[in-house]
């Protein structure tokens, strides 16, 4: 790839990630079925990429690697299920913005788990995300679908943060595509007992949306990120990755007429600005950590 084509590939990958909620809403199936199907199709797409396009060899896994991959697979399953629950309950825009709170959770968790000192710009990040979430919430009413949906999406962001930290711990040894493939196998196995009784009821059109979700929004999107990181700086990739909510909300607005209120737009803008600024100011962004974070999505 040239730098120009790599940047284009990054934006296409971010666009595909942004379509996650859209395909999840189009598929008239339960979150368990959607996540199982997504993982199954993603395994096929990632295996194809690893066989024909990846330049990294297959790493022999040790017992500690298997344990980390199993844990990250369970976290990934919880992250996806809670996200699609939010999509079904509250819509794509609220689900996407709630999930976008994950950088704030990452800052807090890094301070608690790794005893890292929280910097001033990271405190600003947490504050901006918190204010943004308050503005996004239409009303703090547990009887409201929007509030319940937002809570599910915030839980999705928390699980994503835990997942990305787990992936970073093992990203030095395991190639990103191999880790993503193994995690999706774990996801499919976790959801199979719940999804299996419902599979015969899934419409052909819904299988199409789920297949697109697994192949493009997971396998192809992640593969584009991995390939482009050979050319693009990690910090640039992190900023492009932060544009995913913009793509997702815009497409949902065009397709589903999810017209955001001015208050929601202000809250979303604060969250997105916080993510972009955090990515620009992050001194720890490496190609392996960015690839690990992309693998988590």
mmCIF file of C-alpha atoms in Angstrom:
data_model
loop_
_atom_site.group_PDB
_atom_site.id
_atom_site.type_symbol
_atom_site.label_atom_id
_atom_site.label_comp_id
_atom_site.label_asym_id
_atom_site.label_seq_id
_atom_site.Cartn_x
_atom_site.Cartn_y
_atom_site.Cartn_z
ATOM 1 C CA UNK A 1 0.000 0.000 0.000
ATOM 2 C CA UNK A 2 1.001 3.606 -0.593
ATOM 3 C CA UNK A 3 0.320 6.108 2.207
ATOM 4 C CA UNK A 4 -2.677 7.449 0.254
ATOM 5 C CA UNK A 5 -4.267 4.051 -0.339
ATOM 6 C CA UNK A 6 -3.528 3.021 3.244
ATOM 7 C CA UNK A 7 -5.318 6.102 4.548
ATOM 8 C CA UNK A 8 -8.245 5.318 2.283
ATOM 9 C CA UNK A 9 -8.278 1.741 3.578
ATOM 10 C CA UNK A 10 -8.350 3.053 7.152
ATOM 11 C CA UNK A 11 -11.394 5.212 6.431
ATOM 12 C CA UNK A 12 -13.140 2.321 4.669
ATOM 13 C CA UNK A 13 -12.409 0.164 7.715
ATOM 14 C CA UNK A 14 -13.784 2.831 10.052
ATOM 15 C CA UNK A 15 -16.872 3.128 7.836
ATOM 16 C CA UNK A 16 -17.394 -0.636 8.020
ATOM 17 C CA UNK A 17 -17.027 -0.568 11.796
ATOM 18 C CA UNK A 18 -19.582 2.252 11.821
ATOM 19 C CA UNK A 19 -22.038 0.051 9.907
ATOM 20 C CA UNK A 20 -22.091 -2.464 12.770
ATOM 21 C CA UNK A 21 -25.129 -0.954 14.457
ATOM 22 C CA UNK A 22 -26.878 -0.419 11.121
ATOM 23 C CA UNK A 23 -26.664 -4.086 10.107
ATOM 24 C CA UNK A 24 -27.604 -5.082 13.647
ATOM 25 C CA UNK A 25 -30.786 -3.052 13.389
ATOM 26 C CA UNK A 26 -31.604 -4.321 9.902
ATOM 27 C CA UNK A 27 -31.365 -7.942 11.046
ATOM 28 C CA UNK A 28 -34.670 -8.933 12.661
ATOM 29 C CA UNK A 29 -33.019 -11.513 14.916
ATOM 30 C CA UNK A 30 -32.102 -11.643 18.588
ATOM 31 C CA UNK A 31 -28.734 -10.208 19.724
ATOM 32 C CA UNK A 32 -27.569 -13.755 20.544
ATOM 33 C CA UNK A 33 -28.195 -14.928 16.969
ATOM 34 C CA UNK A 34 -26.638 -11.788 15.494
ATOM 35 C CA UNK A 35 -23.485 -12.143 17.580
ATOM 36 C CA UNK A 36 -23.176 -15.887 16.891
ATOM 37 C CA UNK A 37 -23.597 -15.333 13.142
ATOM 38 C CA UNK A 38 -21.242 -12.375 13.125
ATOM 39 C CA UNK A 39 -18.523 -14.376 14.858
ATOM 40 C CA UNK A 40 -18.986 -17.401 12.585
ATOM 41 C CA UNK A 41 -18.752 -15.364 9.381
ATOM 42 C CA UNK A 42 -15.855 -13.332 10.821
ATOM 43 C CA UNK A 43 -13.888 -16.537 11.429
ATOM 44 C CA UNK A 44 -14.239 -17.434 7.747
ATOM 45 C CA UNK A 45 -13.199 -13.951 6.586
ATOM 46 C CA UNK A 46 -10.224 -13.740 8.965
ATOM 47 C CA UNK A 47 -9.078 -17.248 8.044
ATOM 48 C CA UNK A 48 -9.143 -16.257 4.362
ATOM 49 C CA UNK A 49 -7.119 -13.098 5.097
ATOM 50 C CA UNK A 50 -4.630 -15.008 7.249
ATOM 51 C CA UNK A 51 -4.174 -17.611 4.485
ATOM 52 C CA UNK A 52 -3.801 -15.350 1.464
ATOM 53 C CA UNK A 53 -3.028 -11.785 2.562
ATOM 54 C CA UNK A 54 -1.397 -11.684 5.983
ATOM 55 C CA UNK A 55 2.380 -11.347 6.078
ATOM 56 C CA UNK A 56 2.623 -12.580 9.674
ATOM 57 C CA UNK A 57 3.262 -16.202 10.515
ATOM 58 C CA UNK A 58 1.027 -18.231 12.803
ATOM 59 C CA UNK A 59 2.298 -18.033 16.390
ATOM 60 C CA UNK A 60 2.424 -21.203 18.475
ATOM 61 C CA UNK A 61 0.266 -20.502 21.500
ATOM 62 C CA UNK A 62 1.192 -21.294 25.076
ATOM 63 C CA UNK A 63 -1.197 -22.068 27.925
ATOM 64 C CA UNK A 64 -1.192 -18.451 29.100
ATOM 65 C CA UNK A 65 -2.080 -17.311 25.574
ATOM 66 C CA UNK A 66 -5.062 -19.671 25.441
ATOM 67 C CA UNK A 67 -6.310 -18.378 28.795
ATOM 68 C CA UNK A 68 -6.045 -14.754 27.666
ATOM 69 C CA UNK A 69 -7.753 -15.495 24.352
ATOM 70 C CA UNK A 70 -10.561 -17.355 26.128
ATOM 71 C CA UNK A 71 -11.063 -14.433 28.529
ATOM 72 C CA UNK A 72 -10.961 -11.868 25.722
ATOM 73 C CA UNK A 73 -13.423 -13.968 23.691
ATOM 74 C CA UNK A 74 -15.902 -13.988 26.578
ATOM 75 C CA UNK A 75 -15.477 -10.218 26.991
ATOM 76 C CA UNK A 76 -15.971 -9.741 23.239
ATOM 77 C CA UNK A 77 -19.180 -11.782 23.352
ATOM 78 C CA UNK A 78 -20.512 -9.658 26.227
ATOM 79 C CA UNK A 79 -19.464 -6.448 24.465
ATOM 80 C CA UNK A 80 -21.274 -7.368 21.248
ATOM 81 C CA UNK A 81 -24.425 -8.700 22.916
ATOM 82 C CA UNK A 82 -24.832 -5.596 25.091
ATOM 83 C CA UNK A 83 -24.204 -3.335 22.074
ATOM 84 C CA UNK A 84 -26.842 -5.027 19.923
ATOM 85 C CA UNK A 85 -29.293 -5.019 22.828
ATOM 86 C CA UNK A 86 -28.795 -1.256 22.944
ATOM 87 C CA UNK A 87 -29.340 -0.985 19.176
ATOM 88 C CA UNK A 88 -32.604 -2.931 19.413
ATOM 89 C CA UNK A 89 -33.871 -0.894 22.385
ATOM 90 C CA UNK A 90 -32.663 2.652 21.741
ATOM 91 C CA UNK A 91 -31.470 2.847 18.132
ATOM 92 C CA UNK A 92 -28.109 3.114 16.408
ATOM 93 C CA UNK A 93 -27.219 6.691 17.435
ATOM 94 C CA UNK A 94 -27.617 6.240 21.201
ATOM 95 C CA UNK A 95 -25.977 2.799 21.102
ATOM 96 C CA UNK A 96 -22.982 4.124 19.162
ATOM 97 C CA UNK A 97 -22.490 7.165 21.390
ATOM 98 C CA UNK A 98 -22.852 5.153 24.584
ATOM 99 C CA UNK A 99 -20.270 2.666 23.369
ATOM 100 C CA UNK A 100 -17.965 5.564 22.438
ATOM 101 C CA UNK A 101 -17.496 6.178 26.179
ATOM 102 C CA UNK A 102 -14.873 3.415 26.240
ATOM 103 C CA UNK A 103 -11.789 5.737 26.294
ATOM 104 C CA UNK A 104 -12.976 7.180 29.621
ATOM 105 C CA UNK A 105 -13.268 3.675 31.066
ATOM 106 C CA UNK A 106 -9.801 2.860 29.726
ATOM 107 C CA UNK A 107 -8.283 5.842 31.540
ATOM 108 C CA UNK A 108 -9.963 4.883 34.808
ATOM 109 C CA UNK A 109 -9.119 1.178 34.508
ATOM 110 C CA UNK A 110 -5.481 1.849 33.647
ATOM 111 C CA UNK A 111 -5.226 3.934 36.807
ATOM 112 C CA UNK A 112 -6.923 1.296 38.971
ATOM 113 C CA UNK A 113 -5.428 -1.884 37.517
ATOM 114 C CA UNK A 114 -1.963 -0.808 36.385
ATOM 115 C CA UNK A 115 -1.488 1.978 38.943
ATOM 116 C CA UNK A 116 -0.677 4.419 36.168
ATOM 117 C CA UNK A 117 -0.794 8.100 36.992
ATOM 118 C CA UNK A 118 -3.752 9.822 35.346
ATOM 119 C CA UNK A 119 -2.618 12.892 33.420
ATOM 120 C CA UNK A 120 -4.465 16.199 33.205
ATOM 121 C CA UNK A 121 -5.558 15.658 29.591
ATOM 122 C CA UNK A 122 -6.985 12.258 30.570
ATOM 123 C CA UNK A 123 -9.032 13.855 33.351
ATOM 124 C CA UNK A 124 -10.401 16.292 30.769
ATOM 125 C CA UNK A 125 -11.254 13.286 28.565
ATOM 126 C CA UNK A 126 -13.271 11.627 31.333
ATOM 127 C CA UNK A 127 -15.086 14.882 32.116
ATOM 128 C CA UNK A 128 -15.952 15.542 28.454
ATOM 129 C CA UNK A 129 -17.244 12.000 27.926
ATOM 130 C CA UNK A 130 -19.294 12.187 31.133
ATOM 131 C CA UNK A 131 -20.899 15.492 30.109
ATOM 132 C CA UNK A 132 -21.498 14.097 26.630
ATOM 133 C CA UNK A 133 -23.309 11.050 28.029
ATOM 134 C CA UNK A 134 -25.488 13.285 30.219
ATOM 135 C CA UNK A 135 -26.475 15.332 27.169
ATOM 136 C CA UNK A 136 -27.124 12.217 25.059
ATOM 137 C CA UNK A 137 -29.515 10.800 27.667
ATOM 138 C CA UNK A 138 -33.027 12.136 26.898
ATOM 139 C CA UNK A 139 -34.189 11.616 30.495
ATOM 140 C CA UNK A 140 -32.896 9.662 33.473
ATOM 141 C CA UNK A 141 -35.891 7.363 33.583
ATOM 142 C CA UNK A 142 -35.393 3.604 33.912
ATOM 143 C CA UNK A 143 -38.824 3.190 32.352
ATOM 144 C CA UNK A 144 -37.551 4.849 29.182
ATOM 145 C CA UNK A 145 -36.202 2.665 26.385
ATOM 146 C CA UNK A 146 -33.644 5.318 25.503
ATOM 147 C CA UNK A 147 -32.194 5.300 29.023
ATOM 148 C CA UNK A 148 -32.087 1.499 29.232
ATOM 149 C CA UNK A 149 -30.521 1.338 25.789
ATOM 150 C CA UNK A 150 -27.884 3.878 26.757
ATOM 151 C CA UNK A 151 -27.025 1.880 29.889
ATOM 152 C CA UNK A 152 -26.552 -1.248 27.784
ATOM 153 C CA UNK A 153 -24.285 0.651 25.389
ATOM 154 C CA UNK A 154 -22.230 2.100 28.259
ATOM 155 C CA UNK A 155 -21.813 -1.457 29.567
ATOM 156 C CA UNK A 156 -20.673 -2.385 26.058
ATOM 157 C CA UNK A 157 -18.078 0.404 26.247
ATOM 158 C CA UNK A 158 -16.864 -0.852 29.643
ATOM 159 C CA UNK A 159 -16.492 -4.413 28.348
ATOM 160 C CA UNK A 160 -14.718 -3.107 25.232
ATOM 161 C CA UNK A 161 -12.278 -1.233 27.444
ATOM 162 C CA UNK A 162 -11.550 -4.356 29.492
ATOM 163 C CA UNK A 163 -11.172 -6.299 26.265
ATOM 164 C CA UNK A 164 -8.769 -3.834 24.678
ATOM 165 C CA UNK A 165 -6.606 -3.829 27.826
ATOM 166 C CA UNK A 166 -6.576 -7.630 27.782
ATOM 167 C CA UNK A 167 -5.603 -7.631 24.105
ATOM 168 C CA UNK A 168 -2.800 -5.153 24.703
ATOM 169 C CA UNK A 169 -1.317 -7.451 27.313
ATOM 170 C CA UNK A 170 -0.904 -10.196 24.713
ATOM 171 C CA UNK A 171 -0.450 -8.119 21.551
ATOM 172 C CA UNK A 172 3.336 -8.393 21.726
ATOM 173 C CA UNK A 173 3.261 -12.160 21.100
ATOM 174 C CA UNK A 174 0.189 -12.982 19.059
ATOM 175 C CA UNK A 175 -0.415 -11.501 15.563
ATOM 176 C CA UNK A 176 -3.569 -9.370 15.527
ATOM 177 C CA UNK A 177 -5.379 -11.455 12.900
ATOM 178 C CA UNK A 178 -4.652 -14.701 14.728
ATOM 179 C CA UNK A 179 -5.907 -13.211 18.017
ATOM 180 C CA UNK A 180 -9.075 -11.896 16.365
ATOM 181 C CA UNK A 181 -9.793 -15.252 14.726
ATOM 182 C CA UNK A 182 -9.365 -17.179 17.991
ATOM 183 C CA UNK A 183 -11.538 -14.684 19.878
ATOM 184 C CA UNK A 184 -14.332 -15.018 17.330
ATOM 185 C CA UNK A 185 -14.208 -18.792 17.665
ATOM 186 C CA UNK A 186 -14.702 -18.361 21.422
ATOM 187 C CA UNK A 187 -17.598 -15.946 20.803
ATOM 188 C CA UNK A 188 -19.326 -18.396 18.471
ATOM 189 C CA UNK A 189 -18.940 -21.226 20.985
ATOM 190 C CA UNK A 190 -20.261 -19.047 23.838
ATOM 191 C CA UNK A 191 -23.381 -18.017 21.921
ATOM 192 C CA UNK A 192 -24.081 -21.343 20.187
ATOM 193 C CA UNK A 193 -26.176 -22.853 23.049
ATOM 194 C CA UNK A 194 -28.416 -19.764 23.141
ATOM 195 C CA UNK A 195 -28.577 -19.152 19.401
ATOM 196 C CA UNK A 196 -28.983 -22.749 18.178
ATOM 197 C CA UNK A 197 -32.728 -23.099 18.987
ATOM 198 C CA UNK A 198 -33.453 -19.871 17.088
ATOM 199 C CA UNK A 199 -31.367 -20.454 13.943
ATOM 200 C CA UNK A 200 -34.120 -22.224 11.988
ATOM 201 C CA UNK A 201 -36.380 -19.188 12.418
ATOM 202 C CA UNK A 202 -33.919 -16.668 10.966
ATOM 203 C CA UNK A 203 -35.036 -15.286 7.591
ATOM 204 C CA UNK A 204 -32.768 -15.459 4.535
ATOM 205 C CA UNK A 205 -32.613 -11.652 4.397
ATOM 206 C CA UNK A 206 -31.481 -11.522 8.019
ATOM 207 C CA UNK A 207 -28.717 -14.015 7.250
ATOM 208 C CA UNK A 208 -27.573 -11.602 4.555
ATOM 209 C CA UNK A 209 -27.292 -8.732 7.061
ATOM 210 C CA UNK A 210 -25.520 -10.983 9.575
ATOM 211 C CA UNK A 211 -23.121 -12.240 6.898
ATOM 212 C CA UNK A 212 -22.297 -8.660 5.878
ATOM 213 C CA UNK A 213 -21.798 -7.829 9.539
ATOM 214 C CA UNK A 214 -19.368 -10.702 10.053
ATOM 215 C CA UNK A 215 -17.481 -10.510 6.768
ATOM 216 C CA UNK A 216 -17.240 -6.747 6.227
ATOM 217 C CA UNK A 217 -17.729 -5.104 9.640
ATOM 218 C CA UNK A 218 -15.427 -7.593 11.343
ATOM 219 C CA UNK A 219 -13.207 -9.585 9.008
ATOM 220 C CA UNK A 220 -12.589 -7.094 6.183
ATOM 221 C CA UNK A 221 -12.579 -4.006 8.425
ATOM 222 C CA UNK A 222 -10.034 -5.505 10.803
ATOM 223 C CA UNK A 223 -7.904 -6.807 7.919
ATOM 224 C CA UNK A 224 -7.828 -3.335 6.330
ATOM 225 C CA UNK A 225 -6.648 -1.848 9.616
ATOM 226 C CA UNK A 226 -3.894 -4.441 9.980
ATOM 227 C CA UNK A 227 -2.723 -4.004 6.373
ATOM 228 C CA UNK A 228 -2.749 -0.193 6.509
ATOM 229 C CA UNK A 229 -0.770 -0.111 9.769
ATOM 230 C CA UNK A 230 2.249 -1.275 7.792
ATOM 231 C CA UNK A 231 2.287 2.189 6.179
ATOM 232 C CA UNK A 232 0.303 4.595 8.394
ATOM 233 C CA UNK A 233 1.404 5.912 11.779
ATOM 234 C CA UNK A 234 -0.375 4.410 14.762
ATOM 235 C CA UNK A 235 -1.571 7.812 15.982
ATOM 236 C CA UNK A 236 -3.161 8.580 12.600
ATOM 237 C CA UNK A 237 -4.897 5.201 12.631
ATOM 238 C CA UNK A 238 -6.227 5.883 16.137
ATOM 239 C CA UNK A 239 -7.719 9.204 15.016
ATOM 240 C CA UNK A 240 -9.377 7.610 11.983
ATOM 241 C CA UNK A 241 -10.705 4.835 14.215
ATOM 242 C CA UNK A 242 -12.275 7.544 16.397
ATOM 243 C CA UNK A 243 -14.352 8.714 13.425
ATOM 244 C CA UNK A 244 -16.415 5.519 13.477
ATOM 245 C CA UNK A 245 -19.328 7.052 15.491
ATOM 246 C CA UNK A 246 -19.661 9.825 12.892
ATOM 247 C CA UNK A 247 -20.060 7.302 10.087
ATOM 248 C CA UNK A 248 -22.471 5.117 12.050
ATOM 249 C CA UNK A 249 -24.762 7.933 13.206
ATOM 250 C CA UNK A 250 -24.814 9.578 9.779
ATOM 251 C CA UNK A 251 -25.809 6.356 8.005
ATOM 252 C CA UNK A 252 -28.463 5.584 10.649
ATOM 253 C CA UNK A 253 -29.884 9.081 10.165
ATOM 254 C CA UNK A 254 -30.097 8.542 6.394
ATOM 255 C CA UNK A 255 -31.534 5.004 6.530
ATOM 256 C CA UNK A 256 -33.757 4.983 9.614
ATOM 257 C CA UNK A 257 -34.612 8.661 9.952
ATOM 258 C CA UNK A 258 -33.078 8.679 13.440
ATOM 259 C CA UNK A 259 -33.083 12.439 13.758
ATOM 260 C CA UNK A 260 -30.842 13.411 16.695
ATOM 261 C CA UNK A 261 -31.909 16.299 18.893
ATOM 262 C CA UNK A 262 -29.677 19.344 19.332
ATOM 263 C CA UNK A 263 -28.829 18.141 22.843
ATOM 264 C CA UNK A 264 -27.816 14.699 21.512
ATOM 265 C CA UNK A 265 -25.692 16.304 18.796
ATOM 266 C CA UNK A 266 -23.903 18.432 21.404
ATOM 267 C CA UNK A 267 -23.286 15.400 23.603
ATOM 268 C CA UNK A 268 -22.091 13.330 20.665
ATOM 269 C CA UNK A 269 -19.774 16.119 19.546
ATOM 270 C CA UNK A 270 -18.201 16.282 23.020
ATOM 271 C CA UNK A 271 -17.640 12.515 23.080
ATOM 272 C CA UNK A 272 -16.149 12.412 19.584
ATOM 273 C CA UNK A 273 -13.919 15.446 20.248
ATOM 274 C CA UNK A 274 -12.688 13.782 23.440
ATOM 275 C CA UNK A 275 -11.829 10.578 21.551
ATOM 276 C CA UNK A 276 -10.021 12.411 18.737
ATOM 277 C CA UNK A 277 -8.044 14.635 21.116
ATOM 278 C CA UNK A 278 -7.147 11.618 23.237
ATOM 279 C CA UNK A 279 -5.885 9.767 20.169
ATOM 280 C CA UNK A 280 -3.831 12.766 19.061
ATOM 281 C CA UNK A 281 -2.292 13.310 22.491
ATOM 282 C CA UNK A 282 -1.705 9.677 23.358
ATOM 283 C CA UNK A 283 1.969 8.941 23.722
ATOM 284 C CA UNK A 284 1.415 5.199 24.073
ATOM 285 C CA UNK A 285 -0.256 4.519 20.733
ATOM 286 C CA UNK A 286 1.665 1.787 18.952
ATOM 287 C CA UNK A 287 0.744 -0.213 15.909
ATOM 288 C CA UNK A 288 0.246 -3.301 18.046
ATOM 289 C CA UNK A 289 -2.082 -1.567 20.514
ATOM 290 C CA UNK A 290 -4.135 0.041 17.736
ATOM 291 C CA UNK A 291 -4.406 -3.314 15.928
ATOM 292 C CA UNK A 292 -5.423 -4.965 19.209
ATOM 293 C CA UNK A 293 -8.109 -2.343 19.771
ATOM 294 C CA UNK A 294 -9.417 -2.787 16.231
ATOM 295 C CA UNK A 295 -9.524 -6.534 16.792
ATOM 296 C CA UNK A 296 -11.753 -5.944 19.802
ATOM 297 C CA UNK A 297 -14.455 -4.171 17.810
#
